[in-house]
PDB file of C-alpha atoms in Angstrom:
ATOM      1  CA  MET S   1     -23.090  -3.871  -9.747  1.00  0.00           C
ATOM      2  CA  PRO S   2     -23.122  -3.058  -6.024  1.00  0.00           C
ATOM      3  CA  SER S   3     -24.008   0.365  -4.657  1.00  0.00           C
ATOM      4  CA  SER S   4     -21.277   2.750  -3.504  1.00  0.00           C
ATOM      5  CA  SER S   5     -22.141   1.882   0.098  1.00  0.00           C
ATOM      6  CA  GLU S   6     -20.895  -1.672  -0.465  1.00  0.00           C
ATOM      7  CA  PRO S   7     -17.199  -2.590  -0.785  1.00  0.00           C
ATOM      8  CA  ILE S   8     -15.673  -2.578  -4.242  1.00  0.00           C
ATOM      9  CA  VAL S   9     -13.350  -5.398  -3.092  1.00  0.00           C
ATOM     10  CA  ASP S  10     -14.690  -7.963  -0.650  1.00  0.00           C
ATOM     11  CA  ALA S  11     -12.566 -10.999   0.219  1.00  0.00           C
ATOM     12  CA  VAL S  12     -13.697 -13.246   3.055  1.00  0.00           C
ATOM     13  CA  GLN S  13     -11.642 -16.027   4.650  1.00  0.00           C
ATOM     14  CA  LEU S  14      -9.507 -16.530   1.539  1.00  0.00           C
ATOM     15  CA  VAL S  15      -7.350 -19.645   1.501  1.00  0.00           C
ATOM     16  CA  LYS S  16      -4.887 -20.550  -1.245  1.00  0.00           C
ATOM     17  CA  VAL S  17      -2.794 -23.682  -0.951  1.00  0.00           C
ATOM     18  CA  PHE S  18       0.160 -24.593  -3.171  1.00  0.00           C
ATOM     19  CA  GLY S  19       1.138 -28.146  -2.272  1.00  0.00           C
ATOM     20  CA  ARG S  20       2.139 -27.956   1.394  1.00  0.00           C
ATOM     21  CA  THR S  21       2.299 -24.154   1.427  1.00  0.00           C
ATOM     22  CA  ARG S  22      -0.667 -22.053   2.560  1.00  0.00           C
ATOM     23  CA  ALA S  23      -0.040 -18.768   0.780  1.00  0.00           C
ATOM     24  CA  LEU S  24      -3.357 -17.436   2.102  1.00  0.00           C
ATOM     25  CA  ASP S  25      -4.739 -18.708   5.387  1.00  0.00           C
ATOM     26  CA  GLY S  26      -8.150 -17.151   6.023  1.00  0.00           C
ATOM     27  CA  LEU S  27      -7.440 -13.625   4.766  1.00  0.00           C
ATOM     28  CA  ASP S  28     -10.121 -10.900   4.926  1.00  0.00           C
ATOM     29  CA  LEU S  29      -9.948  -7.707   2.852  1.00  0.00           C
ATOM     30  CA  ARG S  30     -12.595  -5.035   2.283  1.00  0.00           C
ATOM     31  CA  VAL S  31     -11.963  -1.929   0.178  1.00  0.00           C
ATOM     32  CA  GLY S  32     -14.632   0.779  -0.088  1.00  0.00           C
ATOM     33  CA  TYR S  33     -15.401   2.959  -3.091  1.00  0.00           C
ATOM     34  CA  GLY S  34     -13.052   5.919  -3.539  1.00  0.00           C
ATOM     35  CA  GLU S  35     -10.456   4.681  -1.041  1.00  0.00           C
ATOM     36  CA  VAL S  36      -6.713   4.545  -1.403  1.00  0.00           C
ATOM     37  CA  HIS S  37      -6.239   1.376   0.624  1.00  0.00           C
ATOM     38  CA  GLY S  38      -2.778   0.250   1.672  1.00  0.00           C
ATOM     39  CA  PHE S  39      -2.178  -3.494   1.624  1.00  0.00           C
ATOM     40  CA  LEU S  40       0.870  -4.081   3.810  1.00  0.00           C
ATOM     41  CA  GLY S  41       3.114  -7.001   4.518  1.00  0.00           C
ATOM     42  CA  PRO S  42       6.678  -8.153   3.863  1.00  0.00           C
ATOM     43  CA  ASN S  43       7.622 -10.233   0.853  1.00  0.00           C
ATOM     44  CA  GLY S  44       5.961 -13.628   1.083  1.00  0.00           C
ATOM     45  CA  ALA S  45       3.048 -12.463   3.233  1.00  0.00           C
ATOM     46  CA  GLY S  46       0.492 -13.204   0.497  1.00  0.00           C
ATOM     47  CA  LYS S  47      -0.076  -9.777  -1.084  1.00  0.00           C
ATOM     48  CA  SER S  48       0.561 -10.765  -4.709  1.00  0.00           C
ATOM     49  CA  THR S  49      -1.404 -14.005  -4.330  1.00  0.00           C
ATOM     50  CA  THR S  50      -4.377 -12.009  -3.055  1.00  0.00           C
ATOM     51  CA  LEU S  51      -4.235  -9.650  -6.045  1.00  0.00           C
ATOM     52  CA  ARG S  52      -4.094 -12.583  -8.463  1.00  0.00           C
ATOM     53  CA  VAL S  53      -7.182 -14.053  -6.833  1.00  0.00           C
ATOM     54  CA  LEU S  54      -8.945 -10.679  -7.184  1.00  0.00           C
ATOM     55  CA  LEU S  55      -7.976 -10.614 -10.869  1.00  0.00           C
ATOM     56  CA  GLY S  56      -9.330 -14.114 -11.444  1.00  0.00           C
ATOM     57  CA  LEU S  57      -5.878 -15.422 -12.323  1.00  0.00           C
ATOM     58  CA  MET S  58      -6.046 -17.919  -9.446  1.00  0.00           C
ATOM     59  CA  ARG S  59      -8.938 -19.817  -7.969  1.00  0.00           C
ATOM     60  CA  PRO S  60      -9.017 -19.723  -4.170  1.00  0.00           C
ATOM     61  CA  THR S  61      -8.829 -23.046  -2.374  1.00  0.00           C
ATOM     62  CA  ALA S  62     -11.497 -21.777   0.039  1.00  0.00           C
ATOM     63  CA  GLY S  63     -13.269 -18.543   0.895  1.00  0.00           C
ATOM     64  CA  THR S  64     -14.837 -15.972  -1.422  1.00  0.00           C
ATOM     65  CA  ALA S  65     -13.604 -12.970  -3.374  1.00  0.00           C
ATOM     66  CA  HIS S  66     -15.759 -10.378  -5.123  1.00  0.00           C
ATOM     67  CA  VAL S  67     -14.819  -7.308  -7.168  1.00  0.00           C
ATOM     68  CA  PHE S  68     -17.669  -4.948  -8.157  1.00  0.00           C
ATOM     69  CA  GLY S  69     -19.921  -7.632  -6.689  1.00  0.00           C
ATOM     70  CA  LEU S  70     -18.617 -10.165  -9.229  1.00  0.00           C
ATOM     71  CA  ASP S  71     -16.680 -13.375  -8.710  1.00  0.00           C
ATOM     72  CA  PRO S  72     -13.505 -12.723 -10.750  1.00  0.00           C
ATOM     73  CA  TRP S  73     -12.909 -16.448 -11.294  1.00  0.00           C
ATOM     74  CA  GLN S  74     -16.429 -17.071 -12.616  1.00  0.00           C
ATOM     75  CA  ASP S  75     -16.829 -13.805 -14.542  1.00  0.00           C
ATOM     76  CA  PRO S  76     -13.344 -12.463 -15.372  1.00  0.00           C
ATOM     77  CA  VAL S  77     -14.293 -10.472 -18.495  1.00  0.00           C
ATOM     78  CA  ARG S  78     -16.851  -8.300 -16.703  1.00  0.00           C
ATOM     79  CA  ALA S  79     -14.659  -7.998 -13.626  1.00  0.00           C
ATOM     80  CA  HIS S  80     -11.623  -6.888 -15.675  1.00  0.00           C
ATOM     81  CA  ARG S  81     -13.512  -4.254 -17.655  1.00  0.00           C
ATOM     82  CA  ASP S  82     -12.924  -1.498 -15.110  1.00  0.00           C
ATOM     83  CA  ILE S  83      -9.646  -2.683 -13.536  1.00  0.00           C
ATOM     84  CA  ALA S  84      -6.146  -1.362 -14.203  1.00  0.00           C
ATOM     85  CA  TYR S  85      -3.381  -3.611 -12.900  1.00  0.00           C
ATOM     86  CA  VAL S  86       0.319  -3.024 -12.329  1.00  0.00           C
ATOM     87  CA  PRO S  87       2.178  -6.257 -11.468  1.00  0.00           C
ATOM     88  CA  GLY S  88       5.034  -6.428  -9.038  1.00  0.00           C
ATOM     89  CA  ASP S  89       7.431  -7.918 -11.591  1.00  0.00           C
ATOM     90  CA  VAL S  90       6.868  -6.329 -15.001  1.00  0.00           C
ATOM     91  CA  SER S  91       7.719  -8.397 -18.092  1.00  0.00           C
ATOM     92  CA  LEU S  92       7.256  -6.868 -21.542  1.00  0.00           C
ATOM     93  CA  TRP S  93       7.280  -8.209 -25.094  1.00  0.00           C
ATOM     94  CA  PRO S  94      10.981  -7.736 -25.944  1.00  0.00           C
ATOM     95  CA  ASN S  95      10.580  -6.880 -29.637  1.00  0.00           C
ATOM     96  CA  LEU S  96       7.862  -4.275 -29.171  1.00  0.00           C
ATOM     97  CA  SER S  97       8.652  -0.662 -28.407  1.00  0.00           C
ATOM     98  CA  GLY S  98       7.514   0.854 -25.142  1.00  0.00           C
ATOM     99  CA  GLY S  99       4.852   2.841 -26.966  1.00  0.00           C
ATOM    100  CA  GLU S 100       3.553  -0.268 -28.715  1.00  0.00           C
ATOM    101  CA  VAL S 101       3.292  -2.099 -25.380  1.00  0.00           C
ATOM    102  CA  ILE S 102       1.339   0.806 -23.873  1.00  0.00           C
ATOM    103  CA  ASP S 103      -1.066   0.810 -26.830  1.00  0.00           C
ATOM    104  CA  LEU S 104      -1.502  -2.960 -26.662  1.00  0.00           C
ATOM    105  CA  LEU S 105      -2.234  -2.973 -22.936  1.00  0.00           C
ATOM    106  CA  THR S 106      -4.669  -0.050 -23.103  1.00  0.00           C
ATOM    107  CA  SER S 107      -6.448  -1.603 -26.107  1.00  0.00           C
ATOM    108  CA  LEU S 108      -7.443  -4.501 -23.854  1.00  0.00           C
ATOM    109  CA  ARG S 109      -9.480  -1.986 -21.838  1.00  0.00           C
ATOM    110  CA  GLY S 110     -10.994  -0.093 -24.774  1.00  0.00           C
ATOM    111  CA  GLY S 111      -8.182   2.081 -26.088  1.00  0.00           C
ATOM    112  CA  VAL S 112      -5.861   4.821 -24.930  1.00  0.00           C
ATOM    113  CA  ASN S 113      -6.624   8.442 -24.102  1.00  0.00           C
ATOM    114  CA  GLU S 114      -4.090  10.013 -26.491  1.00  0.00           C
ATOM    115  CA  ARG S 115      -3.660  13.284 -24.635  1.00  0.00           C
ATOM    116  CA  LEU S 116      -3.245  11.493 -21.321  1.00  0.00           C
ATOM    117  CA  ARG S 117      -0.832   8.995 -22.887  1.00  0.00           C
ATOM    118  CA  ARG S 118       1.339  11.831 -24.199  1.00  0.00           C
ATOM    119  CA  ASP S 119       1.316  13.704 -20.898  1.00  0.00           C
ATOM    120  CA  LEU S 120       2.203  10.565 -18.911  1.00  0.00           C
ATOM    121  CA  ILE S 121       5.095   9.663 -21.216  1.00  0.00           C
ATOM    122  CA  GLU S 122       6.466  13.174 -20.728  1.00  0.00           C
ATOM    123  CA  GLU S 123       5.982  13.137 -16.949  1.00  0.00           C
ATOM    124  CA  PHE S 124       7.572   9.713 -16.507  1.00  0.00           C
ATOM    125  CA  GLU S 125      10.404  10.688 -18.897  1.00  0.00           C
ATOM    126  CA  LEU S 126      10.025   7.519 -20.984  1.00  0.00           C
ATOM    127  CA  ASP S 127      11.374   7.122 -24.509  1.00  0.00           C
ATOM    128  CA  PRO S 128       8.502   5.135 -26.127  1.00  0.00           C
ATOM    129  CA  ARG S 129      10.481   4.393 -29.304  1.00  0.00           C
ATOM    130  CA  ARG S 130      12.999   2.074 -27.675  1.00  0.00           C
ATOM    131  CA  LYS S 131      12.514  -1.677 -27.748  1.00  0.00           C
ATOM    132  CA  ALA S 132      11.297  -3.146 -24.490  1.00  0.00           C
ATOM    133  CA  ARG S 133      14.295  -5.464 -24.297  1.00  0.00           C
ATOM    134  CA  THR S 134      16.561  -2.421 -23.822  1.00  0.00           C
ATOM    135  CA  TYR S 135      14.625  -1.084 -20.830  1.00  0.00           C
ATOM    136  CA  SER S 136      15.884  -1.134 -17.263  1.00  0.00           C
ATOM    137  CA  LYS S 137      13.624  -2.384 -14.479  1.00  0.00           C
ATOM    138  CA  GLY S 138      12.577   1.186 -13.735  1.00  0.00           C
ATOM    139  CA  ASN S 139      11.634   1.859 -17.364  1.00  0.00           C
ATOM    140  CA  ARG S 140       9.651  -1.377 -17.559  1.00  0.00           C
ATOM    141  CA  GLN S 141       7.791  -0.218 -14.462  1.00  0.00           C
ATOM    142  CA  LYS S 142       7.095   3.131 -16.139  1.00  0.00           C
ATOM    143  CA  VAL S 143       5.554   1.389 -19.159  1.00  0.00           C
ATOM    144  CA  SER S 144       3.204  -0.563 -16.907  1.00  0.00           C
ATOM    145  CA  LEU S 145       2.250   2.530 -14.907  1.00  0.00           C
ATOM    146  CA  ILE S 146       1.624   4.637 -18.016  1.00  0.00           C
ATOM    147  CA  ALA S 147      -0.552   1.870 -19.485  1.00  0.00           C
ATOM    148  CA  ALA S 148      -2.533   1.683 -16.231  1.00  0.00           C
ATOM    149  CA  PHE S 149      -3.048   5.441 -15.879  1.00  0.00           C
ATOM    150  CA  ALA S 150      -3.549   6.272 -19.597  1.00  0.00           C
ATOM    151  CA  ARG S 151      -7.153   5.074 -19.577  1.00  0.00           C
ATOM    152  CA  PRO S 152      -9.574   5.707 -16.700  1.00  0.00           C
ATOM    153  CA  ALA S 153     -10.458   2.739 -14.509  1.00  0.00           C
ATOM    154  CA  ARG S 154     -12.766   2.336 -11.524  1.00  0.00           C
ATOM    155  CA  LEU S 155     -10.271   0.177  -9.630  1.00  0.00           C
ATOM    156  CA  TYR S 156      -6.468   0.251  -9.721  1.00  0.00           C
ATOM    157  CA  LEU S 157      -4.713  -2.844  -8.349  1.00  0.00           C
ATOM    158  CA  LEU S 158      -1.081  -1.826  -7.819  1.00  0.00           C
ATOM    159  CA  ASP S 159       1.430  -4.444  -6.692  1.00  0.00           C
ATOM    160  CA  GLU S 160       4.667  -2.808  -5.490  1.00  0.00           C
ATOM    161  CA  PRO S 161       4.134  -0.152  -8.212  1.00  0.00           C
ATOM    162  CA  SER S 162       7.122   2.082  -7.445  1.00  0.00           C
ATOM    163  CA  ALA S 163       9.724  -0.719  -7.466  1.00  0.00           C
ATOM    164  CA  GLY S 164      12.702   0.431  -9.525  1.00  0.00           C
ATOM    165  CA  LEU S 165      11.634   4.088  -9.667  1.00  0.00           C
ATOM    166  CA  ASP S 166      13.920   6.869  -8.497  1.00  0.00           C
ATOM    167  CA  PRO S 167      12.587   9.472  -6.010  1.00  0.00           C
ATOM    168  CA  VAL S 168      11.567  11.913  -8.757  1.00  0.00           C
ATOM    169  CA  MET S 169       9.525   9.252 -10.545  1.00  0.00           C
ATOM    170  CA  GLU S 170       8.035   8.110  -7.239  1.00  0.00           C
ATOM    171  CA  SER S 171       6.628  11.629  -6.816  1.00  0.00           C
ATOM    172  CA  VAL S 172       5.139  11.425 -10.331  1.00  0.00           C
ATOM    173  CA  PHE S 173       3.525   8.117  -9.392  1.00  0.00           C
ATOM    174  CA  ARG S 174       2.023   9.631  -6.235  1.00  0.00           C
ATOM    175  CA  ARG S 175       0.571  12.530  -8.239  1.00  0.00           C
ATOM    176  CA  GLN S 176      -1.120  10.080 -10.590  1.00  0.00           C
ATOM    177  CA  VAL S 177      -2.649   8.147  -7.704  1.00  0.00           C
ATOM    178  CA  GLN S 178      -3.966  11.412  -6.279  1.00  0.00           C
ATOM    179  CA  ARG S 179      -5.335  12.381  -9.712  1.00  0.00           C
ATOM    180  CA  VAL S 180      -7.307   9.192 -10.306  1.00  0.00           C
ATOM    181  CA  THR S 181      -8.728   9.144  -6.778  1.00  0.00           C
ATOM    182  CA  ALA S 182      -9.796  12.791  -7.160  1.00  0.00           C
ATOM    183  CA  GLU S 183     -11.693  11.579 -10.237  1.00  0.00           C
ATOM    184  CA  GLY S 184     -13.494   8.953  -8.122  1.00  0.00           C
ATOM    185  CA  ALA S 185     -11.380   5.836  -8.646  1.00  0.00           C
ATOM    186  CA  THR S 186     -10.449   3.304  -5.970  1.00  0.00           C
ATOM    187  CA  VAL S 187      -6.843   2.193  -5.432  1.00  0.00           C
ATOM    188  CA  LEU S 188      -5.583  -0.928  -3.681  1.00  0.00           C
ATOM    189  CA  LEU S 189      -1.879  -0.327  -3.132  1.00  0.00           C
ATOM    190  CA  SER S 190       0.146  -3.387  -2.183  1.00  0.00           C
ATOM    191  CA  SER S 191       3.500  -2.341  -0.794  1.00  0.00           C
ATOM    192  CA  HIS S 192       6.159  -2.840   1.837  1.00  0.00           C
ATOM    193  CA  ILE S 193       7.343   0.772   1.436  1.00  0.00           C
ATOM    194  CA  LEU S 194       5.815   2.278   4.546  1.00  0.00           C
ATOM    195  CA  SER S 195       6.471   5.923   3.683  1.00  0.00           C
ATOM    196  CA  GLU S 196       4.639   5.524   0.366  1.00  0.00           C
ATOM    197  CA  VAL S 197       1.562   4.043   2.031  1.00  0.00           C
ATOM    198  CA  GLU S 198       1.648   6.674   4.774  1.00  0.00           C
ATOM    199  CA  GLN S 199       1.596   9.497   2.213  1.00  0.00           C
ATOM    200  CA  LEU S 200      -1.158   8.070   0.022  1.00  0.00           C
ATOM    201  CA  CYS S 201      -3.496   5.902   2.055  1.00  0.00           C
ATOM    202  CA  GLU S 202      -6.289   6.633   4.490  1.00  0.00           C
ATOM    203  CA  LYS S 203      -6.972   2.982   5.265  1.00  0.00           C
ATOM    204  CA  VAL S 204      -4.618   0.033   5.592  1.00  0.00           C
ATOM    205  CA  THR S 205      -4.798  -3.707   5.957  1.00  0.00           C
ATOM    206  CA  ILE S 206      -1.761  -5.431   7.452  1.00  0.00           C
ATOM    207  CA  ILE S 207      -1.257  -9.110   6.707  1.00  0.00           C
ATOM    208  CA  ARG S 208       1.115 -11.712   8.039  1.00  0.00           C
ATOM    209  CA  ALA S 209       1.596 -15.279   6.784  1.00  0.00           C
ATOM    210  CA  GLY S 210      -1.551 -15.075   4.669  1.00  0.00           C
ATOM    211  CA  ARG S 211      -3.799 -13.685   7.418  1.00  0.00           C
ATOM    212  CA  THR S 212      -5.152 -10.231   8.177  1.00  0.00           C
ATOM    213  CA  VAL S 213      -3.765  -9.039  11.503  1.00  0.00           C
ATOM    214  CA  GLU S 214      -5.145  -5.497  11.548  1.00  0.00           C
ATOM    215  CA  SER S 215      -7.316  -3.303   9.322  1.00  0.00           C
ATOM    216  CA  GLY S 216      -8.838   0.146   9.587  1.00  0.00           C
ATOM    217  CA  THR S 217      -8.270   3.847   9.023  1.00  0.00           C
ATOM    218  CA  LEU S 218      -4.714   5.012   9.491  1.00  0.00           C
ATOM    219  CA  ALA S 219      -5.857   7.592  12.036  1.00  0.00           C
ATOM    220  CA  GLY S 220      -7.822   4.982  13.952  1.00  0.00           C
ATOM    221  CA  LEU S 221      -5.000   2.468  14.035  1.00  0.00           C
ATOM    222  CA  ARG S 222      -2.494   5.091  15.119  1.00  0.00           C
ATOM    223  CA  HIS S 223      -4.795   6.026  17.989  1.00  0.00           C
ATOM    224  CA  LEU S 224      -4.269   2.545  19.412  1.00  0.00           C
ATOM    225  CA  LYS S 225      -0.492   2.947  19.489  1.00  0.00           C
ATOM    226  CA  HIS S 226       1.978   4.682  21.763  1.00  0.00           C
ATOM    227  CA  THR S 227       3.261   8.232  21.437  1.00  0.00           C
ATOM    228  CA  HIS S 228       7.013   8.646  21.877  1.00  0.00           C
ATOM    229  CA  PHE S 229       8.446  11.404  24.118  1.00  0.00           C
ATOM    230  CA  ARG S 230      12.045  12.616  24.280  1.00  0.00           C
ATOM    231  CA  ILE S 231      12.587  15.162  27.035  1.00  0.00           C
ATOM    232  CA  ASP S 232      15.500  17.170  28.490  1.00  0.00           C
ATOM    233  CA  ALA S 233      14.309  17.533  32.103  1.00  0.00           C
ATOM    234  CA  THR S 234      15.827  18.873  35.319  1.00  0.00           C
ATOM    235  CA  GLU S 235      13.752  16.391  37.363  1.00  0.00           C
ATOM    236  CA  PRO S 236      13.744  13.156  35.313  1.00  0.00           C
ATOM    237  CA  GLU S 237      12.887  11.026  38.376  1.00  0.00           C
ATOM    238  CA  LEU S 238       9.278  12.276  38.157  1.00  0.00           C
ATOM    239  CA  PHE S 239       8.624   9.975  35.202  1.00  0.00           C
ATOM    240  CA  HIS S 240       9.387   6.693  37.002  1.00  0.00           C
ATOM    241  CA  SER S 241       6.048   6.600  38.796  1.00  0.00           C
ATOM    242  CA  LEU S 242       3.724   7.937  36.089  1.00  0.00           C
ATOM    243  CA  PRO S 243       0.924   5.647  34.854  1.00  0.00           C
ATOM    244  CA  GLY S 244       1.052   4.618  31.210  1.00  0.00           C
ATOM    245  CA  VAL S 245       4.789   5.271  30.774  1.00  0.00           C
ATOM    246  CA  GLN S 246       6.503   2.386  28.994  1.00  0.00           C
ATOM    247  CA  ASN S 247      10.021   1.650  27.751  1.00  0.00           C
ATOM    248  CA  LEU S 248      11.478   4.347  30.018  1.00  0.00           C
ATOM    249  CA  ILE S 249      15.109   5.271  29.419  1.00  0.00           C
ATOM    250  CA  VAL S 250      16.856   7.838  31.648  1.00  0.00           C
ATOM    251  CA  ASP S 251      20.314   9.029  30.697  1.00  0.00           C
ATOM    252  CA  GLY S 252      21.298  11.919  32.958  1.00  0.00           C
ATOM    253  CA  GLY S 253      18.718  14.593  32.226  1.00  0.00           C
ATOM    254  CA  LEU S 254      17.556  12.990  28.989  1.00  0.00           C
ATOM    255  CA  VAL S 255      14.341  10.942  29.288  1.00  0.00           C
ATOM    256  CA  GLU S 256      12.734   8.829  26.581  1.00  0.00           C
ATOM    257  CA  PHE S 257       9.548   6.798  26.883  1.00  0.00           C
ATOM    258  CA  ASP S 258       6.311   5.729  25.207  1.00  0.00           C
ATOM    259  CA  VAL S 259       2.859   6.470  26.585  1.00  0.00           C
ATOM    260  CA  ASP S 260      -0.620   5.112  25.963  1.00  0.00           C
ATOM    261  CA  PRO S 261      -3.108   7.586  24.470  1.00  0.00           C
ATOM    262  CA  ALA S 262      -5.414   7.225  27.486  1.00  0.00           C
ATOM    263  CA  ASP S 263      -2.622   8.422  29.817  1.00  0.00           C
ATOM    264  CA  LEU S 264      -1.563  11.508  27.883  1.00  0.00           C
ATOM    265  CA  SER S 265      -3.398  14.035  30.086  1.00  0.00           C
ATOM    266  CA  PRO S 266      -1.661  13.270  33.440  1.00  0.00           C
ATOM    267  CA  LEU S 267       1.596  12.757  31.576  1.00  0.00           C
ATOM    268  CA  LEU S 268       1.441  16.253  30.061  1.00  0.00           C
ATOM    269  CA  GLN S 269       0.833  17.735  33.511  1.00  0.00           C
ATOM    270  CA  ALA S 270       3.959  15.975  34.801  1.00  0.00           C
ATOM    271  CA  VAL S 271       5.944  17.147  31.787  1.00  0.00           C
ATOM    272  CA  ALA S 272       5.023  20.737  32.581  1.00  0.00           C
ATOM    273  CA  ALA S 273       6.290  20.294  36.164  1.00  0.00           C
ATOM    274  CA  ALA S 274       9.544  18.591  35.206  1.00  0.00           C
ATOM    275  CA  GLY S 275      11.558  21.692  34.373  1.00  0.00           C
ATOM    276  CA  LEU S 276      12.010  21.254  30.624  1.00  0.00           C
ATOM    277  CA  SER S 277      14.867  22.488  28.488  1.00  0.00           C
ATOM    278  CA  GLY S 278      13.818  20.468  25.430  1.00  0.00           C
ATOM    279  CA  LEU S 279      10.869  18.368  24.257  1.00  0.00           C
ATOM    280  CA  THR S 280      10.237  16.191  21.209  1.00  0.00           C
ATOM    281  CA  VAL S 281       6.942  14.361  20.717  1.00  0.00           C
ATOM    282  CA  SER S 282       6.624  11.826  17.878  1.00  0.00           C
ATOM    283  CA  PRO S 283       3.162  10.603  16.839  1.00  0.00           C
ATOM    284  CA  PRO S 284       2.729   6.894  16.191  1.00  0.00           C
ATOM    285  CA  SER S 285       4.035   6.060  12.724  1.00  0.00           C
ATOM    286  CA  LEU S 286       2.889   3.430  10.276  1.00  0.00           C
ATOM    287  CA  GLU S 287       6.311   1.847  10.718  1.00  0.00           C
ATOM    288  CA  SER S 288       5.740   1.319  14.437  1.00  0.00           C
ATOM    289  CA  LEU S 289       2.293  -0.087  13.710  1.00  0.00           C
ATOM    290  CA  PHE S 290       3.734  -2.454  11.114  1.00  0.00           C
ATOM    291  CA  LEU S 291       6.638  -3.604  13.263  1.00  0.00           C
ATOM    292  CA  SER S 292       4.351  -4.261  16.214  1.00  0.00           C
ATOM    293  CA  HIS S 293       3.016  -7.205  14.218  1.00  0.00           C
ATOM    294  CA  TYR S 294       6.316  -8.393  12.756  1.00  0.00           C
ATOM    295  CA  SER S 295       9.023  -7.859  15.359  1.00  0.00           C
ATOM    296  CA  GLY S 296      10.154 -10.619  17.663  1.00  0.00           C
ATOM    297  CA  ALA S 297      11.563 -10.212  21.125  1.00  0.00           C
ATOM    298  CA  ASN S 298      14.975  -9.316  19.759  1.00  0.00           C
ATOM    299  CA  GLY S 299      13.520  -6.490  17.667  1.00  0.00           C
ATOM    300  CA  GLN S 300      14.214  -8.248  14.387  1.00  0.00           C
ATOM    301  CA  VAL S 301      11.536  -8.523  11.734  1.00  0.00           C
ATOM    302  CA  ARG S 302      10.564 -12.162  11.447  1.00  0.00           C
TER     303      ARG S 302
END
């Protein structure tokens, strides 16, 4: 096993080809120990394919993937021993009860923690006696999440884990992620729900068409992006000539614009001299970071 200074997940130049389709096209992904790492991209970007490669369910066409320093295709039993996985589309055995499915899934990793199982069932408000075929999508998702969290794992691979959950259950899910990471686990969270990633993750990797387009700490990536200003000013003309101001909109006394981080200091001096009656400053959001890689000239996600 690698030391904690090495990545727990290390994928380098992954390629996966299905016929004429390149689902992965040279993707890189590194996840360090103890991280909650957001794995972002729209549907079809290659997120689920990457997770299946990391689980050893698919063999990459090219490139390498290692989990705990192991090749999951060559050594799946050892690689799976400390992994909990929640798929994006949960299918259950229809004639088993929810409780029986939870026990079956946790038995594959050494058995359930009974107290934790009971607490999770209560928190997620699941009736474990009902047959799986009667469950809604949200309840099927709960079964998978309870099975994943009911026995400790070193690595949680979560593929769109909150799909089908209502806002109350989403908050329960977030608490469980925070619990397992406080206990030292690592989480790779694949999602296109930006608010979820923003609340949970310190690092993110953004992919597009099977390639990594940006990766790093959320704070570091935000630092590279613009800050948005909305100002009620008595002298709005002052902002036309300021360096670093972009996307300027002036509507009477209302001024909106974006500014580069390097130009914030002179901009703030000008703001102070502009005769303000109102000021709103919005820090760069994960959504703006995400859309900077996916929006075309017409502003539509492509």
